Amino acid sequence: MKNSSRYAMLSLLIITALSGCSSHSDKKPPLSDENFELEILHVNDLHSYTDPVSIGINTPKGMIKVDVGGAEALKSVVEERKRQNPDLIVISAGDQITGNALNYDTFHGESDSVLHGLLHTDYYMLGNHEFDHGGNGIETFMNFMKHYSPQSLMINSDMTAAPDSKVTDRGLSSHIRKVSGKNVAFYAVTNESKIVRSSSPEEGMSFKKTVPTINELTSENADRADIHILITHQGITSDKTNASLLNDVDIIIGGDSHTLCGNFSDKGISVDCPYPITATNASGHKICIVQAYEYGKVIGDLKVTFDGHGNVLQCGGTPVMPLWTDTAEPHKNSTLSKEEAVEEAGRLPNLPESPYISASKNNEATATLKSYRDVLETRKKVIGRSPRDFCNTRYPYAYCNIKGKSNPYGSETCQTLGKVILENTGADIYLVNSGMYRTDISKGDFTEEDLLNVTPFGNDVVEITMSGKDIYEVLNDTMEFVNEDLQSRSGGVPCGYGFSYSLRGKGKNPVSDISILTREGREESLEMNRNYRVLVTTYILKGKDGYSLLKGKKPLKNIGSDADIIRSYLRDHALPDIPENIRTIRSFSAE
């Protein structure tokens, strides 16, 4: 992005020739004599969560559970920051919708658009889940955004739709606006691989390659824009990889991998990366990379300092997690009292360099969302009970919020619900992708809302026949796909009930030691030449999420939708408490 005058370029070439060295540090004539700062508030992967979400935090006195985020808290942060800096930008990096099925299935993105209106979101993009319902789903959501959040611009630098697409507005390939006297360009790219493999894009949709597309666009805007900001929904791993290949991009605002970055690790929560990440782009200049976790639990506050030429001097800022401290309770395994839990929660925002703040009420947000919340409240009836907490972690040793520790065995949510679905069918195993189950399950009352949050996609369960060799090949092929990009593809990890396996994190054939759990509770080795009755979802039968070897297999019969099967089971039973020795992922090695 930092083009030079002809004289400067000639001088640079002469110096390079004399020194025998190459350089990418050419700069534009100064925009000003002074450094300047650009501030961006950002969210990603909201997934239709407009209310606070409960998380576990380890404190010196014990583990607590406390509500964080939500519309009121996020709006209060935006309002406060805008009072301090009217020029700040608000960005949402994809997956605004789905996930919270009670909300999305009721309002189809309307309440999510209302939230963006409250936050005064300037730019948003399409994540992979905006493609879950084809062109109709995108068109519906974008129409809601135009009505309830008219100031928001949808940026789309890479997706092309067919001429007869139901998506009548495809967004802007780029947009330039003046911020603090500087021309700032915005671009956005989504996750082609994940959309094709895991969503339901409309026929005729295609996606351009990220690096050449953005390099071409930034080059075209070089004379019109001083700063280039790329919004992505590709995961933190891809963002870090692409950063070194992008010529002119200064900032990447990311999403998709639900990555928590920041100064949380010594303050009670496991993190994946620093905030912000500083890297170097293809022109040798600093580039800032950020992401803001999930579900509105965090809002990122990125502050980037530029020199007078428009080059990044410093990547700064912090993610902010608003705590509703009065909701704090001791974790089930804690000896704290309610009063002590509230006291511990209230202490967190006062820690040095704390990313926590005390959440603030916001009357406008509460009044605006009241009618939506009133409807949802009528749908929260208790339909069953859970005997204990179940982690929804997908990959071994991922951090389990509900238990406050890592979980080495894969998704317990998938396992216990898999046992429910397998019950009374006569099938041998239930095999699905872990990404179809979305949340932890708490001990105690299990409501209709809980069910829809756990199973938001309404997948049909069908029976197929697979040989032992088929099962072995599908598990290995899928895990090879997952391990290629774990941050973005962890939803493909095989889970369910009636089988277990050992897993390696790398290499060919990472799945071994596969066994089948009999109805009598015995584990027997998988027999390669034996045929097994296997329950799967119609989703992975399409080859989605890495299950390409299942594509084209014919179902023998339809068992019903996952949510309906679970509802029926809960009329007469509590969720099953599976013994500790029965695990889908028996053991794990990183190598």
CSV table of N, CA, C and O in Angstrom, one decimal, residues 27-110:
chain,number,residue,atom,x,y,z
A,27,LYS,N,7.8,3.8,1.0
A,27,LYS,CA,6.7,4.5,1.7
A,27,LYS,C,6.1,5.6,0.8
A,27,LYS,O,6.8,6.1,0.0
A,28,LYS,N,4.9,5.9,1.0
A,28,LYS,CA,4.3,7.0,0.4
A,28,LYS,C,4.8,8.3,0.9
A,28,LYS,O,5.3,8.4,2.0
A,29,PRO,N,4.6,9.4,0.2
A,29,PRO,CA,4.8,10.7,0.8
A,29,PRO,C,4.0,10.8,2.0
A,29,PRO,O,2.9,10.3,2.1
A,30,PRO,N,4.4,11.5,3.1
A,30,PRO,CA,3.7,11.6,4.3
A,30,PRO,C,2.3,12.1,4.2
A,30,PRO,O,2.0,13.0,3.4
A,31,LEU,N,1.3,11.5,4.9
A,31,LEU,CA,0.0,12.0,5.0
A,31,LEU,C,-0.1,13.2,5.9
A,31,LEU,O,-0.9,14.1,5.7
A,32,SER,N,0.8,13.1,6.9
A,32,SER,CA,0.9,14.2,7.9
A,32,SER,C,2.2,14.1,8.6
A,32,SER,O,3.0,13.2,8.4
A,33,ASP,N,2.5,15.1,9.4
A,33,ASP,CA,3.8,15.0,10.2
A,33,ASP,C,3.6,14.3,11.5
A,33,ASP,O,4.6,14.1,12.2
A,34,GLU,N,2.4,13.9,11.8
A,34,GLU,CA,2.2,13.3,13.1
A,34,GLU,C,1.6,11.9,13.0
A,34,GLU,O,1.0,11.5,12.0
A,35,ASN,N,1.9,11.1,14.0
A,35,ASN,CA,1.3,9.8,14.1
A,35,ASN,C,-0.2,9.9,14.4
A,35,ASN,O,-0.6,11.0,15.0
A,36,PHE,N,-0.9,8.9,14.1
A,36,PHE,CA,-2.4,9.0,14.4
A,36,PHE,C,-2.8,7.6,14.8
A,36,PHE,O,-2.2,6.6,14.5
A,37,GLU,N,-3.9,7.5,15.5
A,37,GLU,CA,-4.5,6.2,16.0
A,37,GLU,C,-5.9,6.0,15.5
A,37,GLU,O,-6.7,6.8,15.4
A,38,LEU,N,-6.1,4.7,15.1
A,38,LEU,CA,-7.4,4.2,14.6
A,38,LEU,C,-7.9,3.2,15.6
A,38,LEU,O,-7.2,2.3,16.0
A,39,GLU,N,-9.2,3.4,16.0
A,39,GLU,CA,-9.8,2.5,17.0
A,39,GLU,C,-10.9,1.7,16.3
A,39,GLU,O,-11.8,2.3,15.7
A,40,ILE,N,-11.0,0.4,16.6
A,40,ILE,CA,-12.0,-0.5,16.0
A,40,ILE,C,-12.6,-1.3,17.1
A,40,ILE,O,-11.8,-2.0,17.8
A,41,LEU,N,-13.9,-1.3,17.3
A,41,LEU,CA,-14.6,-2.3,18.2
A,41,LEU,C,-15.1,-3.4,17.3
A,41,LEU,O,-15.6,-3.1,16.2
A,42,HIS,N,-14.9,-4.6,17.7
A,42,HIS,CA,-15.3,-5.7,16.8
A,42,HIS,C,-15.8,-6.9,17.6
A,42,HIS,O,-15.4,-7.2,18.7
A,43,VAL,N,-16.7,-7.6,17.0
A,43,VAL,CA,-17.3,-8.9,17.5
A,43,VAL,C,-17.3,-9.9,16.3
A,43,VAL,O,-17.1,-9.5,15.1
A,44,ASN,N,-17.4,-11.1,16.6
A,44,ASN,CA,-17.6,-12.2,15.6
A,44,ASN,C,-18.3,-13.4,16.2
A,44,ASN,O,-18.4,-13.5,17.4
A,45,ASP,N,-18.9,-14.2,15.3
A,45,ASP,CA,-19.5,-15.4,15.8
A,45,ASP,C,-20.5,-15.2,16.9
A,45,ASP,O,-20.6,-15.9,17.9
A,46,LEU,N,-21.4,-14.2,16.7
A,46,LEU,CA,-22.5,-13.9,17.7
A,46,LEU,C,-23.5,-15.0,17.7
A,46,LEU,O,-24.1,-15.3,18.7
A,47,HIS,N,-23.8,-15.6,16.6
A,47,HIS,CA,-24.6,-16.8,16.5
A,47,HIS,C,-26.0,-16.7,17.2
A,47,HIS,O,-26.4,-17.6,17.9
A,48,SER,N,-26.6,-15.5,17.0
A,48,SER,CA,-27.9,-15.3,17.5
A,48,SER,C,-28.0,-15.2,19.0
A,48,SER,O,-29.1,-15.3,19.6
A,49,TYR,N,-26.9,-15.0,19.7
A,49,TYR,CA,-26.9,-14.7,21.1
A,49,TYR,C,-27.0,-13.3,21.4
A,49,TYR,O,-26.1,-12.5,21.2
A,50,THR,N,-28.2,-12.8,21.9
A,50,THR,CA,-28.4,-11.4,22.2
A,50,THR,C,-28.4,-11.3,23.7
A,50,THR,O,-28.4,-10.1,24.2
A,51,ASP,N,-28.6,-12.4,24.5
A,51,ASP,CA,-28.6,-12.3,26.0
A,51,ASP,C,-27.2,-12.7,26.5
A,51,ASP,O,-26.4,-13.3,25.8
A,52,PRO,N,-26.9,-12.4,27.8
A,52,PRO,CA,-25.7,-12.8,28.4
A,52,PRO,C,-25.5,-14.3,28.4
A,52,PRO,O,-26.5,-15.1,28.4
A,53,VAL,N,-24.3,-14.8,28.5
A,53,VAL,CA,-24.0,-16.2,28.5
A,53,VAL,C,-23.1,-16.5,29.7
A,53,VAL,O,-22.2,-15.7,30.1
A,54,SER,N,-23.4,-17.6,30.4
A,54,SER,CA,-22.7,-18.0,31.6
A,54,SER,C,-21.4,-18.7,31.2
A,54,SER,O,-21.4,-19.5,30.4
A,55,ILE,N,-20.3,-18.3,31.9
A,55,ILE,CA,-19.0,-19.0,31.7
A,55,ILE,C,-18.4,-19.3,33.1
A,55,ILE,O,-18.9,-18.8,34.1
A,56,GLY,N,-17.4,-20.1,33.1
A,56,GLY,CA,-16.7,-20.4,34.3
A,56,GLY,C,-15.4,-19.7,34.4
A,56,GLY,O,-14.7,-19.6,33.4
A,57,ILE,N,-15.0,-19.1,35.5
A,57,ILE,CA,-13.8,-18.4,35.7
A,57,ILE,C,-13.1,-18.9,37.0
A,57,ILE,O,-13.8,-19.0,38.1
A,58,ASN,N,-11.8,-19.3,36.9
A,58,ASN,CA,-11.1,-19.7,38.1
A,58,ASN,C,-10.6,-18.5,38.8
A,58,ASN,O,-9.9,-17.6,38.2
A,59,THR,N,-10.9,-18.4,40.1
A,59,THR,CA,-10.4,-17.3,40.9
A,59,THR,C,-9.5,-17.9,42.0
A,59,THR,O,-9.6,-19.1,42.3
A,60,PRO,N,-8.7,-17.0,42.7
A,60,PRO,CA,-7.9,-17.6,43.8
A,60,PRO,C,-8.6,-18.3,44.9
A,60,PRO,O,-8.1,-19.2,45.5
A,61,LYS,N,-9.9,-18.0,45.1
A,61,LYS,CA,-10.7,-18.6,46.1
A,61,LYS,C,-11.5,-19.8,45.6
A,61,LYS,O,-12.2,-20.4,46.4
A,62,GLY,N,-11.5,-20.0,44.3
A,62,GLY,CA,-12.4,-21.1,43.8
A,62,GLY,C,-13.0,-20.7,42.5
A,62,GLY,O,-13.0,-19.5,42.1
A,63,MET,N,-13.6,-21.7,41.8
A,63,MET,CA,-14.2,-21.4,40.5
A,63,MET,C,-15.6,-20.8,40.7
A,63,MET,O,-16.4,-21.3,41.6
A,64,ILE,N,-15.9,-19.9,39.9
A,64,ILE,CA,-17.3,-19.3,39.9
A,64,ILE,C,-17.9,-19.4,38.5
A,64,ILE,O,-17.2,-19.6,37.5
A,65,LYS,N,-19.2,-19.3,38.4
A,65,LYS,CA,-19.9,-19.1,37.2
A,65,LYS,C,-20.6,-17.7,37.2
A,65,LYS,O,-21.1,-17.3,38.2
A,66,VAL,N,-20.5,-17.0,36.1
A,66,VAL,CA,-21.0,-15.7,36.0
A,66,VAL,C,-21.5,-15.4,34.6
A,66,VAL,O,-20.9,-15.9,33.6
A,67,ASP,N,-22.5,-14.6,34.5
A,67,ASP,CA,-23.0,-14.2,33.1
A,67,ASP,C,-22.1,-13.1,32.6
A,67,ASP,O,-21.7,-12.2,33.3
A,68,VAL,N,-21.8,-13.2,31.3
A,68,VAL,CA,-21.0,-12.2,30.6
A,68,VAL,C,-21.7,-11.7,29.3
A,68,VAL,O,-22.5,-12.5,28.7
A,69,GLY,N,-21.3,-10.5,28.9
A,69,GLY,CA,-21.8,-10.0,27.6
A,69,GLY,C,-23.3,-9.7,27.5
A,69,GLY,O,-23.9,-9.4,28.5
A,70,GLY,N,-23.8,-9.9,26.3
A,70,GLY,CA,-25.2,-9.6,26.1
A,70,GLY,C,-25.4,-8.2,25.5
A,70,GLY,O,-24.5,-7.4,25.5
A,71,ALA,N,-26.6,-8.0,24.9
A,71,ALA,CA,-26.9,-6.7,24.2
A,71,ALA,C,-26.6,-5.5,25.1
A,71,ALA,O,-26.0,-4.5,24.6
A,72,GLU,N,-27.1,-5.5,26.3
A,72,GLU,CA,-27.0,-4.3,27.1
A,72,GLU,C,-25.6,-3.9,27.4
A,72,GLU,O,-25.1,-2.8,27.3
A,73,ALA,N,-24.8,-5.0,27.7
A,73,ALA,CA,-23.4,-4.7,28.1
A,73,ALA,C,-22.6,-4.3,26.8
A,73,ALA,O,-21.8,-3.3,26.9
A,74,LEU,N,-22.8,-4.9,25.7
A,74,LEU,CA,-22.1,-4.5,24.5
A,74,LEU,C,-22.5,-3.1,24.0
A,74,LEU,O,-21.6,-2.3,23.7
A,75,LYS,N,-23.7,-2.8,24.1
A,75,LYS,CA,-24.1,-1.4,23.7
A,75,LYS,C,-23.5,-0.4,24.6
A,75,LYS,O,-23.1,0.7,24.2
A,76,SER,N,-23.5,-0.7,25.9
A,76,SER,CA,-22.9,0.3,26.9
A,76,SER,C,-21.4,0.5,26.6
A,76,SER,O,-20.9,1.6,26.6
A,77,VAL,N,-20.7,-0.6,26.2
A,77,VAL,CA,-19.3,-0.4,25.8
A,77,VAL,C,-19.2,0.5,24.6
A,77,VAL,O,-18.3,1.4,24.5
A,78,VAL,N,-20.0,0.2,23.6
A,78,VAL,CA,-19.9,1.0,22.3
A,78,VAL,C,-20.2,2.5,22.6
A,78,VAL,O,-19.5,3.4,22.2
A,79,GLU,N,-21.3,2.7,23.4
A,79,GLU,CA,-21.6,4.1,23.7
A,79,GLU,C,-20.5,4.8,24.5
A,79,GLU,O,-20.2,6.0,24.2
A,80,GLU,N,-19.9,4.1,25.5
A,80,GLU,CA,-18.8,4.8,26.2
A,80,GLU,C,-17.6,5.1,25.3
A,80,GLU,O,-17.1,6.2,25.4
A,81,ARG,N,-17.2,4.1,24.5
A,81,ARG,CA,-16.1,4.3,23.6
A,81,ARG,C,-16.3,5.4,22.6
A,81,ARG,O,-15.4,6.2,22.3
A,82,LYS,N,-17.6,5.5,22.1
A,82,LYS,CA,-17.9,6.5,21.1
A,82,LYS,C,-17.9,7.9,21.8
A,82,LYS,O,-17.7,8.9,21.1
A,83,ARG,N,-18.3,8.0,23.0
A,83,ARG,CA,-18.2,9.3,23.7
A,83,ARG,C,-16.7,9.8,23.8
A,83,ARG,O,-16.4,10.9,23.6
A,84,GLN,N,-15.8,8.8,23.9
A,84,GLN,CA,-14.4,9.1,24.0
A,84,GLN,C,-13.8,9.3,22.6
A,84,GLN,O,-12.9,10.1,22.5
A,85,ASN,N,-14.3,8.6,21.6
A,85,ASN,CA,-13.7,8.7,20.3
A,85,ASN,C,-14.9,8.5,19.3
A,85,ASN,O,-15.2,7.4,18.9
A,86,PRO,N,-15.4,9.6,18.8
A,86,PRO,CA,-16.6,9.5,17.8
A,86,PRO,C,-16.2,8.9,16.5
A,86,PRO,O,-17.1,8.5,15.8
A,87,ASP,N,-14.9,8.8,16.2
A,87,ASP,CA,-14.4,8.3,14.9
A,87,ASP,C,-14.2,6.8,14.9
A,87,ASP,O,-13.8,6.2,13.9
A,88,LEU,N,-14.5,6.1,16.1
A,88,LEU,CA,-14.2,4.6,16.1
A,88,LEU,C,-15.1,3.9,15.1
A,88,LEU,O,-16.2,4.4,14.8
A,89,ILE,N,-14.7,2.7,14.7
A,89,ILE,CA,-15.4,1.9,13.7
A,89,ILE,C,-15.9,0.6,14.5
A,89,ILE,O,-15.2,0.1,15.3
A,90,VAL,N,-17.1,0.2,14.2
A,90,VAL,CA,-17.7,-1.1,14.7
A,90,VAL,C,-17.8,-2.1,13.6
A,90,VAL,O,-18.5,-1.8,12.6
A,91,ILE,N,-17.3,-3.3,13.8
A,91,ILE,CA,-17.2,-4.3,12.8
A,91,ILE,C,-17.7,-5.7,13.4
A,91,ILE,O,-17.4,-6.0,14.5
A,92,SER,N,-18.5,-6.4,12.6
A,92,SER,CA,-18.9,-7.8,12.9
A,92,SER,C,-18.3,-8.7,11.8
A,92,SER,O,-18.6,-8.6,10.7
A,93,ALA,N,-17.5,-9.7,12.3
A,93,ALA,CA,-16.7,-10.5,11.3
A,93,ALA,C,-17.4,-11.9,11.1
A,93,ALA,O,-16.8,-12.9,11.2
A,94,GLY,N,-18.7,-11.9,10.8
A,94,GLY,CA,-19.4,-13.1,10.3
A,94,GLY,C,-20.0,-13.9,11.3
A,94,GLY,O,-19.7,-13.9,12.5
A,95,ASP,N,-20.9,-14.8,10.9
A,95,ASP,CA,-21.7,-15.7,11.7
A,95,ASP,C,-22.6,-14.9,12.7
A,95,ASP,O,-22.5,-15.2,13.9
A,96,GLN,N,-23.3,-14.0,12.2
A,96,GLN,CA,-24.2,-13.2,13.0
A,96,GLN,C,-25.4,-14.1,13.5
A,96,GLN,O,-25.9,-13.9,14.6
A,97,ILE,N,-25.7,-15.1,12.7
A,97,ILE,CA,-27.0,-15.9,12.9
A,97,ILE,C,-26.7,-17.3,13.1
A,97,ILE,O,-25.6,-17.8,13.0
A,98,THR,N,-27.7,-18.1,13.5
A,98,THR,CA,-27.8,-19.5,13.8
A,98,THR,C,-27.0,-19.8,15.1
A,98,THR,O,-26.3,-18.9,15.6
A,99,GLY,N,-27.0,-21.0,15.6
A,99,GLY,CA,-26.3,-21.3,16.8
A,99,GLY,C,-27.2,-21.3,18.0
A,99,GLY,O,-27.5,-22.3,18.6
A,100,ASN,N,-27.8,-20.1,18.3
A,100,ASN,CA,-28.8,-20.1,19.3
A,100,ASN,C,-30.2,-20.3,18.6
A,100,ASN,O,-30.8,-19.4,18.1
A,101,ALA,N,-30.5,-21.6,18.6
A,101,ALA,CA,-31.7,-22.0,17.8
A,101,ALA,C,-33.0,-21.4,18.3
A,101,ALA,O,-33.9,-21.1,17.5
A,102,LEU,N,-33.2,-21.3,19.6
A,102,LEU,CA,-34.4,-20.7,20.1
A,102,LEU,C,-34.6,-19.3,19.5
A,102,LEU,O,-35.7,-19.0,19.1
A,103,ASN,N,-33.6,-18.5,19.5
A,103,ASN,CA,-33.7,-17.2,18.9
A,103,ASN,C,-33.8,-17.2,17.4
A,103,ASN,O,-34.7,-16.7,16.8
A,104,TYR,N,-32.9,-17.9,16.7
A,104,TYR,CA,-32.9,-17.9,15.3
A,104,TYR,C,-34.1,-18.5,14.6
A,104,TYR,O,-34.7,-18.0,13.7
A,105,ASP,N,-34.5,-19.7,15.2
A,105,ASP,CA,-35.6,-20.4,14.6
A,105,ASP,C,-36.9,-19.7,14.8
A,105,ASP,O,-37.9,-19.9,14.1
A,106,THR,N,-36.9,-18.8,15.8
A,106,THR,CA,-38.1,-18.0,16.1
A,106,THR,C,-38.2,-16.7,15.2
A,106,THR,O,-39.2,-16.4,14.6
A,107,PHE,N,-37.0,-16.1,15.1
A,107,PHE,CA,-37.0,-14.8,14.4
A,107,PHE,C,-36.2,-14.7,13.1
A,107,PHE,O,-36.2,-13.7,12.4
A,108,HIS,N,-35.5,-15.8,12.8
A,108,HIS,CA,-34.8,-15.9,11.5
A,108,HIS,C,-33.8,-14.7,11.2
A,108,HIS,O,-33.7,-14.3,10.0
A,109,GLY,N,-33.2,-14.2,12.2
A,109,GLY,CA,-32.2,-13.1,12.1
A,109,GLY,C,-32.7,-11.7,12.3
A,109,GLY,O,-32.0,-10.8,12.3
A,110,GLU,N,-34.0,-11.6,12.6
A,110,GLU,CA,-34.6,-10.3,12.9
A,110,GLU,C,-34.0,-9.7,14.1
A,110,GLU,O,-33.5,-8.5,14.1
